[in-house]
JSON list of C-alpha atoms and ligand atoms in Angstrom, two decimals:
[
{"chain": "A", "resi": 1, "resn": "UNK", "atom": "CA", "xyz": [0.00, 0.00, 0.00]},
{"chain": "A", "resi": 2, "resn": "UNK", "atom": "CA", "xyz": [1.17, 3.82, -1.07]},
{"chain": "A", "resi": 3, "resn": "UNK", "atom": "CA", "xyz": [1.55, 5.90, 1.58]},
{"chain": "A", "resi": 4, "resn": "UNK", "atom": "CA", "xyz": [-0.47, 9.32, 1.45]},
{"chain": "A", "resi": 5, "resn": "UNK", "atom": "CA", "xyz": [1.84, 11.79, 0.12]},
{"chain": "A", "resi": 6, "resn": "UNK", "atom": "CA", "xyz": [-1.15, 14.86, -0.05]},
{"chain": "A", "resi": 7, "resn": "UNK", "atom": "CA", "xyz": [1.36, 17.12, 1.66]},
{"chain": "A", "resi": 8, "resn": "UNK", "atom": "CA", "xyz": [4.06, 16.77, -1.32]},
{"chain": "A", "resi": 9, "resn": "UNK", "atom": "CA", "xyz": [1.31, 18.19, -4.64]},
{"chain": "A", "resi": 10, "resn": "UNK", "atom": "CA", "xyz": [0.91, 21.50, -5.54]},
{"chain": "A", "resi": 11, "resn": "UNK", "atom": "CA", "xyz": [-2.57, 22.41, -6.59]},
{"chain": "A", "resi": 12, "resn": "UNK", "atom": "CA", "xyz": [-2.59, 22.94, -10.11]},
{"chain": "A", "resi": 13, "resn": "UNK", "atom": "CA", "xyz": [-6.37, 23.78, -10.86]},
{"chain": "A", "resi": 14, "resn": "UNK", "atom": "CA", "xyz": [-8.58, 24.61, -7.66]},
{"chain": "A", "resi": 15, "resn": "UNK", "atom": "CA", "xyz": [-11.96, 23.15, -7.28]},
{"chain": "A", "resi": 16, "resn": "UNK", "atom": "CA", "xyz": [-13.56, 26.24, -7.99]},
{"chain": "A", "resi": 17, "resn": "UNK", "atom": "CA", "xyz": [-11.93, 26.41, -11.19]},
{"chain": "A", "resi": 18, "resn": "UNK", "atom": "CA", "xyz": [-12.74, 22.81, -11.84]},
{"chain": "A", "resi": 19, "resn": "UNK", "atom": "CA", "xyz": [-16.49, 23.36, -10.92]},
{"chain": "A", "resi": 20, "resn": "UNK", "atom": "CA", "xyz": [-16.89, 26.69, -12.92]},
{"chain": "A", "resi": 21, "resn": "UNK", "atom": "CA", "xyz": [-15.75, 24.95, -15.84]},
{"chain": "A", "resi": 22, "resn": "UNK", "atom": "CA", "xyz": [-17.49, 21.49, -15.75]},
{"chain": "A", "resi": 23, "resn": "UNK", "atom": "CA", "xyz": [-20.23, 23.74, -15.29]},
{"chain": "A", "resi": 24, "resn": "UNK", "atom": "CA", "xyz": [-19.43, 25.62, -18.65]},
{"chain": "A", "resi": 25, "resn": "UNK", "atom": "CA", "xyz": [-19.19, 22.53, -20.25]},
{"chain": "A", "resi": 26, "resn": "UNK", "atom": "CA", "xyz": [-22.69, 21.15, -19.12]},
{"chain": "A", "resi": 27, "resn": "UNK", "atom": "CA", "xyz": [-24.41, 24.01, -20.30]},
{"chain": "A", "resi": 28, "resn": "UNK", "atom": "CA", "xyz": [-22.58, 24.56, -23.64]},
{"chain": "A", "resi": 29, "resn": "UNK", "atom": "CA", "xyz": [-23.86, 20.78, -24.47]},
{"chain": "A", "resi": 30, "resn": "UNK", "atom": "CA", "xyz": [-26.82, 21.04, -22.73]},
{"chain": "A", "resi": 31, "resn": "UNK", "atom": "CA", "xyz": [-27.45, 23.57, -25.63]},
{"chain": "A", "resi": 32, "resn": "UNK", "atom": "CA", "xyz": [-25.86, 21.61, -28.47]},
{"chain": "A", "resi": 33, "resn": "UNK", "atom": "CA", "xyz": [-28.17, 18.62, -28.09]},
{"chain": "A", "resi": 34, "resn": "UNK", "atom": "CA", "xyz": [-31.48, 20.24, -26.85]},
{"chain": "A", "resi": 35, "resn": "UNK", "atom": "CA", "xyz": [-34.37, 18.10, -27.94]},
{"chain": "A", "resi": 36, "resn": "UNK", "atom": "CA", "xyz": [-31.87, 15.59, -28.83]},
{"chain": "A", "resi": 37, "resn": "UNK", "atom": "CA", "xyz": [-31.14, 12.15, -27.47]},
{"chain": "A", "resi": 38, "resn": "UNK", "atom": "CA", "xyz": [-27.77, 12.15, -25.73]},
{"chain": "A", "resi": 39, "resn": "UNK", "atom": "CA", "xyz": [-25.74, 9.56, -24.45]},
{"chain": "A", "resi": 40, "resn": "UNK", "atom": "CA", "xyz": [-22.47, 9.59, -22.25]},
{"chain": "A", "resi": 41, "resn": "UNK", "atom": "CA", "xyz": [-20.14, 7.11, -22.55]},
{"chain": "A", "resi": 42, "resn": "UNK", "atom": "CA", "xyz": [-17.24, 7.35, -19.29]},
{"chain": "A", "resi": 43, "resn": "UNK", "atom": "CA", "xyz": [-13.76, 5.65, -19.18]},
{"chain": "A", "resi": 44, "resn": "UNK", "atom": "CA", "xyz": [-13.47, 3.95, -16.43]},
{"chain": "A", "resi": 45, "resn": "UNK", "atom": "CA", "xyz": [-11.92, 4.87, -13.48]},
{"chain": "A", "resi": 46, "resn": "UNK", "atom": "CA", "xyz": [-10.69, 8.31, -13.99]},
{"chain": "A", "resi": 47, "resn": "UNK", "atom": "CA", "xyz": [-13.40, 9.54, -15.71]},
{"chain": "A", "resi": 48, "resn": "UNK", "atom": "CA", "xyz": [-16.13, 8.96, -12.76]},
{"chain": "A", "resi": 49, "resn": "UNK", "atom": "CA", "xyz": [-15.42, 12.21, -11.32]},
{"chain": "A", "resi": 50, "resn": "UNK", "atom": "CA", "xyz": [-15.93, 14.02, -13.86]},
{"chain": "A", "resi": 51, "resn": "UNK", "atom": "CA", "xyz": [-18.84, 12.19, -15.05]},
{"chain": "A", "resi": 52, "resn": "UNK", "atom": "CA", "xyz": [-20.41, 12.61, -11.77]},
{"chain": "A", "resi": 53, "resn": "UNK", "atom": "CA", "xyz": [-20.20, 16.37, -11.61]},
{"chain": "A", "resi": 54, "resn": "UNK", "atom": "CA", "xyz": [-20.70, 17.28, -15.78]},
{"chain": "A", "resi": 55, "resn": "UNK", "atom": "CA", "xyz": [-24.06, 15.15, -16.13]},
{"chain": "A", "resi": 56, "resn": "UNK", "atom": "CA", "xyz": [-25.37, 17.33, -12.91]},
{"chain": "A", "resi": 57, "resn": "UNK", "atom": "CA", "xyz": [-24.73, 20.32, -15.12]},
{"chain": "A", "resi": 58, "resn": "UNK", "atom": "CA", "xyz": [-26.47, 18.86, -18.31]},
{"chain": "A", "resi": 59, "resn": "UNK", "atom": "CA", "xyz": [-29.84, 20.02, -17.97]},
{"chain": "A", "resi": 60, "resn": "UNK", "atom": "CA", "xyz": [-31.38, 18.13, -20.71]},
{"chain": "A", "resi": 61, "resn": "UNK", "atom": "CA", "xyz": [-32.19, 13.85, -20.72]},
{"chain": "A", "resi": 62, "resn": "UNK", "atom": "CA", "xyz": [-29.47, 11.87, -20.85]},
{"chain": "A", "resi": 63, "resn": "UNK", "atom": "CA", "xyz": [-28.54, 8.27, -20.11]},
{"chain": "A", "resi": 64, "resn": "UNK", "atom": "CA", "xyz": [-24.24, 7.21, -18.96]},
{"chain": "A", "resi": 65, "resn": "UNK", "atom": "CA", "xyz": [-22.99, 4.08, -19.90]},
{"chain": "A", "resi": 66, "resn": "UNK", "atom": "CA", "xyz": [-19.02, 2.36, -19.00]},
{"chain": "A", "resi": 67, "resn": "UNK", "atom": "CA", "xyz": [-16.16, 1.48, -20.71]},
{"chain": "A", "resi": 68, "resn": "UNK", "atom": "CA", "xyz": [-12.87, 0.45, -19.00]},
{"chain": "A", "resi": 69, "resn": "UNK", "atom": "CA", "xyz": [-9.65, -0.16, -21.08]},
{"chain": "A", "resi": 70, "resn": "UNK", "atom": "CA", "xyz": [-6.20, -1.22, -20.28]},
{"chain": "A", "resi": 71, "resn": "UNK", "atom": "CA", "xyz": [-2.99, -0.45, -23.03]},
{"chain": "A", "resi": 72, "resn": "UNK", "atom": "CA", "xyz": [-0.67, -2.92, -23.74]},
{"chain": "A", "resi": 73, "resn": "UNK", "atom": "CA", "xyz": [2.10, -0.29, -21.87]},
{"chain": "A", "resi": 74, "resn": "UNK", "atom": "CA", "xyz": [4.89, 0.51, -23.92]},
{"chain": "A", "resi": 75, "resn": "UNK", "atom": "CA", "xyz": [3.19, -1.16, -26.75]},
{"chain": "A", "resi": 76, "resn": "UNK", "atom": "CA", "xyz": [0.39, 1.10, -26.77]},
{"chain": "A", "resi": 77, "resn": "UNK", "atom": "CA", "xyz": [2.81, 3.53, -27.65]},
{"chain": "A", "resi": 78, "resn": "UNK", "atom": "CA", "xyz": [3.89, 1.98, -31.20]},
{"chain": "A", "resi": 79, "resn": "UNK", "atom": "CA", "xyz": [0.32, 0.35, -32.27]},
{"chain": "A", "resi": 80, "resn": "UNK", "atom": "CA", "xyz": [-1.87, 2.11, -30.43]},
{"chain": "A", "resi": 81, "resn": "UNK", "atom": "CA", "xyz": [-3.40, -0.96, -29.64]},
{"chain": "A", "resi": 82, "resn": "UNK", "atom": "CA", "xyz": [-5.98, -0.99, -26.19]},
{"chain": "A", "resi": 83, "resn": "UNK", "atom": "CA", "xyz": [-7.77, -3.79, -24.39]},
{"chain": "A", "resi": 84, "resn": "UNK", "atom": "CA", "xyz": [-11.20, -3.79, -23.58]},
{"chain": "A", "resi": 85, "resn": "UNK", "atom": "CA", "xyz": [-11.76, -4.89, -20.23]},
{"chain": "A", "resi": 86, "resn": "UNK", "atom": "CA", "xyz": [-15.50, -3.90, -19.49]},
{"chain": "A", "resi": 87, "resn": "UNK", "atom": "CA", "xyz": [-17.82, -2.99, -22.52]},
{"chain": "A", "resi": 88, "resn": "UNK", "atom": "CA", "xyz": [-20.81, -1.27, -22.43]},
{"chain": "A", "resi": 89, "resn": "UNK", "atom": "CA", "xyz": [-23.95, -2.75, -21.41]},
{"chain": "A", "resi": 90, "resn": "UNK", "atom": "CA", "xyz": [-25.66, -1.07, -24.02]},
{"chain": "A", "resi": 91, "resn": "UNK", "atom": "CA", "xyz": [-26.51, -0.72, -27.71]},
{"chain": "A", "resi": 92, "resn": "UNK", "atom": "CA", "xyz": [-25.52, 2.86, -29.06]},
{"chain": "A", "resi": 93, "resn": "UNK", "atom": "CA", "xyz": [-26.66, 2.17, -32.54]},
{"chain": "A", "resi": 94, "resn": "UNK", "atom": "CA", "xyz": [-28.44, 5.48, -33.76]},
{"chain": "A", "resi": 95, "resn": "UNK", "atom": "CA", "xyz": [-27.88, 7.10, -30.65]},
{"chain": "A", "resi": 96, "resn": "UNK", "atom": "CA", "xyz": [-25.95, 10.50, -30.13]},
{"chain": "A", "resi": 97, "resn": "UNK", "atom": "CA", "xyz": [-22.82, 9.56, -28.12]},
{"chain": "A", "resi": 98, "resn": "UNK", "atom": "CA", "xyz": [-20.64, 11.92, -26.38]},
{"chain": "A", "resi": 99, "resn": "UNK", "atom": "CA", "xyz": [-17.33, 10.68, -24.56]},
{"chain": "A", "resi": 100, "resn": "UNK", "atom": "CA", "xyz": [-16.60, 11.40, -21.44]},
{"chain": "A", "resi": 101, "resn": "UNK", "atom": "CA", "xyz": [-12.92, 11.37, -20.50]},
{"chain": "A", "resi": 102, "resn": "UNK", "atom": "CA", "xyz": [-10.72, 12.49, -18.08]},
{"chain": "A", "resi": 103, "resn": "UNK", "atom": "CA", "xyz": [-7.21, 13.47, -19.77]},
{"chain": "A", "resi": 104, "resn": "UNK", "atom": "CA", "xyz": [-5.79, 12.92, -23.60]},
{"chain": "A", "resi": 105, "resn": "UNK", "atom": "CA", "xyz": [-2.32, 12.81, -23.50]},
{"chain": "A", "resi": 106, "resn": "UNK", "atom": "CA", "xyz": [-0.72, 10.82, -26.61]},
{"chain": "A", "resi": 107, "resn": "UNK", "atom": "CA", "xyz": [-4.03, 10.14, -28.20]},
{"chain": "A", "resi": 108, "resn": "UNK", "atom": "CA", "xyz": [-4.42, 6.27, -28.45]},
{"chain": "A", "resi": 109, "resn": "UNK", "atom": "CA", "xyz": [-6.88, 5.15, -26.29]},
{"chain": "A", "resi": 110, "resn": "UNK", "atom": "CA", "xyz": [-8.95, 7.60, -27.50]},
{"chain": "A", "resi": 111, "resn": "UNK", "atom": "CA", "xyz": [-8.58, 7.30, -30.94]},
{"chain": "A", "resi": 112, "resn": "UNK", "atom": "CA", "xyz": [-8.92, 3.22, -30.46]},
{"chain": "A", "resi": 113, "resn": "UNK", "atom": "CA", "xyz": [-12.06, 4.06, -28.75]},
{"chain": "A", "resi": 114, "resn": "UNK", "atom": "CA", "xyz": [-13.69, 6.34, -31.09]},
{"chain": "A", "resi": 115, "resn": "UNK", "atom": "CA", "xyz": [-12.54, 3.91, -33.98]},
{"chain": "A", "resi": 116, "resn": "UNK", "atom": "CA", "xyz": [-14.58, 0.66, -31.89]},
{"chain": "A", "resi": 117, "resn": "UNK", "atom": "CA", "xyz": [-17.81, 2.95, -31.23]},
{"chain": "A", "resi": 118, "resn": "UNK", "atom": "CA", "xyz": [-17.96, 4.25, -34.91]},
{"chain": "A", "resi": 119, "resn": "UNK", "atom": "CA", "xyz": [-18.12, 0.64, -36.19]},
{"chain": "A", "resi": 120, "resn": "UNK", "atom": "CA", "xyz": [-21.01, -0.01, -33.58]},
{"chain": "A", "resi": 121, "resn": "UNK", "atom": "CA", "xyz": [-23.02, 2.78, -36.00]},
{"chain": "A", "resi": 122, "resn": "UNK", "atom": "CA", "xyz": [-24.24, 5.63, -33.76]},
{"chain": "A", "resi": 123, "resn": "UNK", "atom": "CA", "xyz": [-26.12, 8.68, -34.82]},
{"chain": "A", "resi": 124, "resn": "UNK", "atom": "CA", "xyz": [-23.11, 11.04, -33.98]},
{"chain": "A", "resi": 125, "resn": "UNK", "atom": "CA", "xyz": [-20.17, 10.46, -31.82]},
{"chain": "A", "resi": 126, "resn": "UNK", "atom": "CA", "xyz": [-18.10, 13.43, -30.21]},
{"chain": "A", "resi": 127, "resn": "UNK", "atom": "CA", "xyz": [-15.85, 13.83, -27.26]},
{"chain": "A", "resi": 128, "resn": "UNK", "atom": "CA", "xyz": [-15.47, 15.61, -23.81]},
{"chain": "A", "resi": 129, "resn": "UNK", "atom": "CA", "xyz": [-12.26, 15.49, -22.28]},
{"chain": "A", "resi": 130, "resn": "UNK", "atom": "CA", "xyz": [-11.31, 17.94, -19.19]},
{"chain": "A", "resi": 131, "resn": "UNK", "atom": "CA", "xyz": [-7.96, 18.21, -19.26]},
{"chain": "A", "resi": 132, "resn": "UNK", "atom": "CA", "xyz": [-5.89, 18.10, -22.87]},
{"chain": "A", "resi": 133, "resn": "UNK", "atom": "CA", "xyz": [-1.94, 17.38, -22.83]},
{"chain": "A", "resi": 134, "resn": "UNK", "atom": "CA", "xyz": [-1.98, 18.80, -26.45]},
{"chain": "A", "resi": 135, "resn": "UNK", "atom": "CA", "xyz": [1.79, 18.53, -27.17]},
{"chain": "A", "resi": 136, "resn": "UNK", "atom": "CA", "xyz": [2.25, 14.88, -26.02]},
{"chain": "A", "resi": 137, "resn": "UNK", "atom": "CA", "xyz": [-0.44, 14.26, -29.03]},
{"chain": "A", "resi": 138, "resn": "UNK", "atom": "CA", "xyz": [1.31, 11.33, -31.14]},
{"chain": "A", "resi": 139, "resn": "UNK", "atom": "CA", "xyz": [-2.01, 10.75, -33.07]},
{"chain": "A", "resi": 140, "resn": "UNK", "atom": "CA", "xyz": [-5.08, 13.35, -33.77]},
{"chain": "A", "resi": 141, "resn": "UNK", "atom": "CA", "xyz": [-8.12, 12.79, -32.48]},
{"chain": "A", "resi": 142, "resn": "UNK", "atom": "CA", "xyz": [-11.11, 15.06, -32.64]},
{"chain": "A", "resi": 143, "resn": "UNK", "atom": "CA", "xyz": [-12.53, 16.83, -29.32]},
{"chain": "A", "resi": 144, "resn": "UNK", "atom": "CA", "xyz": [-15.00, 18.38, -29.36]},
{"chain": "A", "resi": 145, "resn": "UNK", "atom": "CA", "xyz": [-15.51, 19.88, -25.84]},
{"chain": "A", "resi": 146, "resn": "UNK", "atom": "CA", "xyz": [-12.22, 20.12, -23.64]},
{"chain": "A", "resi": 147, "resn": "UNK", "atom": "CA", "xyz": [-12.04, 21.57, -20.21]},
{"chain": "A", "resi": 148, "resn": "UNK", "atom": "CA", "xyz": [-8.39, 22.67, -20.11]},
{"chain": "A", "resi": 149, "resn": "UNK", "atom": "CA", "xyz": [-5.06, 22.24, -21.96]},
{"chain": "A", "resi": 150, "resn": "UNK", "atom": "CA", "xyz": [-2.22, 21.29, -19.66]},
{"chain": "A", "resi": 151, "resn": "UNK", "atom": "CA", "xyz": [1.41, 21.42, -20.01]},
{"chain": "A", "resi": 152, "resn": "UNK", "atom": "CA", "xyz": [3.72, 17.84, -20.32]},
{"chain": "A", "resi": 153, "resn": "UNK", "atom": "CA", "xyz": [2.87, 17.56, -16.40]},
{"chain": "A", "resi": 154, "resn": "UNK", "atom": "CA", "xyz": [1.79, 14.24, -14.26]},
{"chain": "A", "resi": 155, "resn": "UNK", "atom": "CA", "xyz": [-1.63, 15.39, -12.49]},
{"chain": "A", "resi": 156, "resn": "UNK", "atom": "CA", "xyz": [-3.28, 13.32, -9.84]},
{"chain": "A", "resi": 157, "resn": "UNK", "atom": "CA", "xyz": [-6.77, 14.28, -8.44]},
{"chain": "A", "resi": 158, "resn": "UNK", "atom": "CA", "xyz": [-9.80, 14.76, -9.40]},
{"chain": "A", "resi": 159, "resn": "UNK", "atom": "CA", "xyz": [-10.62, 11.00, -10.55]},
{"chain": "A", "resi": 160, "resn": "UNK", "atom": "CA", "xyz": [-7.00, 10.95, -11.99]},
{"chain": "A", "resi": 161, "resn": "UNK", "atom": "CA", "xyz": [-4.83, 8.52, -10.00]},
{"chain": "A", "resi": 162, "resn": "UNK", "atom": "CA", "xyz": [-1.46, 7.52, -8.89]},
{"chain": "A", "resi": 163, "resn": "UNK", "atom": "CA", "xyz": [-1.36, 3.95, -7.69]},
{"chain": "A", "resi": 164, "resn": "UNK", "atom": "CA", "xyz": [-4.97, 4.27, -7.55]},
{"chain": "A", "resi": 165, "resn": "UNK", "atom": "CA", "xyz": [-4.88, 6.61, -4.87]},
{"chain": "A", "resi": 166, "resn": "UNK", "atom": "CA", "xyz": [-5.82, 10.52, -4.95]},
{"chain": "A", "resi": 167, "resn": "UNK", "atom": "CA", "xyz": [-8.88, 10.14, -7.07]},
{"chain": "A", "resi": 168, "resn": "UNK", "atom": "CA", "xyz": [-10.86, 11.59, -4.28]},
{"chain": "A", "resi": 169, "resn": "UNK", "atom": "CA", "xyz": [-8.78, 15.13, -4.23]},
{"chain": "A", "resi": 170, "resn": "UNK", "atom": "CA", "xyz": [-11.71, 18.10, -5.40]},
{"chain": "A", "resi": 171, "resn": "UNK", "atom": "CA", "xyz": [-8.59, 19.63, -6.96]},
{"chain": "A", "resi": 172, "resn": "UNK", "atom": "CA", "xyz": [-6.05, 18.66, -9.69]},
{"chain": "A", "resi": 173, "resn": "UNK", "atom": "CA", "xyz": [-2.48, 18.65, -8.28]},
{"chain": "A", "resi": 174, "resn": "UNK", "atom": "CA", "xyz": [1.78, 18.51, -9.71]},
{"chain": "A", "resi": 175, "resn": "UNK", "atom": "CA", "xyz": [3.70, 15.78, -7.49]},
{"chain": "A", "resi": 176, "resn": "UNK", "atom": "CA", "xyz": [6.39, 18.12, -5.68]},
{"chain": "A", "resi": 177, "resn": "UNK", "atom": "CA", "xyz": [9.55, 16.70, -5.30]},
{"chain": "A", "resi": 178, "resn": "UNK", "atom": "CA", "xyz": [9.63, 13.77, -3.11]},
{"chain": "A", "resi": 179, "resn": "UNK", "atom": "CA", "xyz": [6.56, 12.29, -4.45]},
{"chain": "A", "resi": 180, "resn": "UNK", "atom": "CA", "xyz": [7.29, 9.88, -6.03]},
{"chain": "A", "resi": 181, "resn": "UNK", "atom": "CA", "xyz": [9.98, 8.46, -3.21]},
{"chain": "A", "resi": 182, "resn": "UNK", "atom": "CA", "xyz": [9.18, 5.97, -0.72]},
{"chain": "B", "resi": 25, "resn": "LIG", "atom": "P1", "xyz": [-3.43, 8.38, -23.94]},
{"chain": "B", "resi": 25, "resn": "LIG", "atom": "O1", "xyz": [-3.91, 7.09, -24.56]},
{"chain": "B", "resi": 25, "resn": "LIG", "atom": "O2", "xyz": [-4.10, 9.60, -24.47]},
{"chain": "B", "resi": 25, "resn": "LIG", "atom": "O3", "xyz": [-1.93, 8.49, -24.01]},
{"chain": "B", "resi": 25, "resn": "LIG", "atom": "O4", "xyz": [-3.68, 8.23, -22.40]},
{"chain": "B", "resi": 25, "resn": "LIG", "atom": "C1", "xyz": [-4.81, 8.59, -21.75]},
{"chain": "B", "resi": 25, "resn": "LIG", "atom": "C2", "xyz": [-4.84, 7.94, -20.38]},
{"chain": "B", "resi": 25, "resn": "LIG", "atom": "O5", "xyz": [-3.55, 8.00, -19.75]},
{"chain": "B", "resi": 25, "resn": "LIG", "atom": "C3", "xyz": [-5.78, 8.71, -19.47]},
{"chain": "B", "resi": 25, "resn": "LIG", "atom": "O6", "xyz": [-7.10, 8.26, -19.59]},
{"chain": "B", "resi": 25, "resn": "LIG", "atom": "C4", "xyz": [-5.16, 8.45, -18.11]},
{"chain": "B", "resi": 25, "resn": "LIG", "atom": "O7", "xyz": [-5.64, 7.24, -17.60]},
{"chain": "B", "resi": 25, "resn": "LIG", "atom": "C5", "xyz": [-3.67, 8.31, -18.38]},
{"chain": "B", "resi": 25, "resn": "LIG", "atom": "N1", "xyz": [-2.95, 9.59, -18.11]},
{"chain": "B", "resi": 25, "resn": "LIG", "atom": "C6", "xyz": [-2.38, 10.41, -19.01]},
{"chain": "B", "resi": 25, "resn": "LIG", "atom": "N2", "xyz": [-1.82, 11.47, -18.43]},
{"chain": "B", "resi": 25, "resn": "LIG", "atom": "C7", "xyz": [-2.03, 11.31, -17.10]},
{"chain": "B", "resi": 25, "resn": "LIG", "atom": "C8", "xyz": [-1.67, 12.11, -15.95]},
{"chain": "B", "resi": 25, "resn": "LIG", "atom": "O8", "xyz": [-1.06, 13.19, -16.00]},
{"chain": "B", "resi": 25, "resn": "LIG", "atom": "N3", "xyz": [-2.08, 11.64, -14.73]},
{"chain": "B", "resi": 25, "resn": "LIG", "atom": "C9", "xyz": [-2.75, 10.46, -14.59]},
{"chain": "B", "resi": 25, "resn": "LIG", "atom": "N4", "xyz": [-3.09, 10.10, -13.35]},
{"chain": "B", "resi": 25, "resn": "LIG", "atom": "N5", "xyz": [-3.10, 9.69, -15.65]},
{"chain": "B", "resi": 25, "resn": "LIG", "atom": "C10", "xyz": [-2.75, 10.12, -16.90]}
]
């Protein structure tokens, strides 16, 4: 077990800059699919949070579904190539799907993702992600809503782990130095 290092981050984005923004978010898609059937779609684990707070701020009906996915590690890198470890328990065919993830850094298991839905025929498929490592991007993948673009930087927080542990921080935080020692 990881001991809790909470006193060794640096908050990067508070949770009132978090909430202000998942807040934008929910309304700007809110609007873009009024009177429209909308479906999110969340990548398990790190995505929960976010989830969790974003479909409070869509005002119109919606449904949430679950994916989880594990990379081949440094494979992932070369082929891109992502397991599917949970699917989701529903159909999407026809339906308007919007993808709810937590950070895009190189672009793969994204990109693998959106490829897999497409296939599966839905009426539209776009993506949400809250945080966006643009210049880590090795392949392009279109988002549609994003929350903020980060620098090359580890985060934790916020549903974003390290060894599984600081999901449950309201804020997004750097690893100081010492961190990652034991
Ligand atoms: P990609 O396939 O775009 O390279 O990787 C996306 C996944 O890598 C995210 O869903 C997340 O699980 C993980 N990831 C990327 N950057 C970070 C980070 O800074 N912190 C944490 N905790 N996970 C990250």
């Amino acid at each position: 077990m990881s001991t809790w290092k909470i006193d060794k981050l640096e908050v990067y984005l508070t949770k009132e800059q978090i909430q202000k923004r998942v807040a934008e978010l929910g309304a700007r898609i809110s609007r873009d699919y009024e009177g429209q059937d909308l479906h999110l779609v969340a990548v398990l684990k790190g995505s929960v949070v976010f989830l969790a707070d974003l479909m409070r701020h869509i005002t119109i009906p919606h449904s949430i579904d679950f994916m989880a996915t594990s990379s081949y590690g440094a494979a992932t890198e070369s082929t891109g190539i992502v397991r599917i470890l949970k699917d989701l328990d529903m159909p999407i065919i026809g339906r308007n799907v919007l993808i709810v993830e937590d950070i895009v850094d190189t672009g793969y298991t994204l990109d693998y993702l959106r490829r897999i839905l497409l296939e599966r025929e839905p009426a539209s498929l776009r993506i949400v992600c809250l945080l966006d490592k643009r210049e880590r991007r090795e392949v392009e993948v279109p988002i549609d809503y994003i929350g903020f673009e980060i620098p090359n930087v580890f985060v934790v927080g916020y549903g974003l782990d390290y060894a599984e542990l600081y999901r449950n921080l309201p804020y997004i935080a750097i690893p100081k130095e010492g961190f990652l020692e034991d």
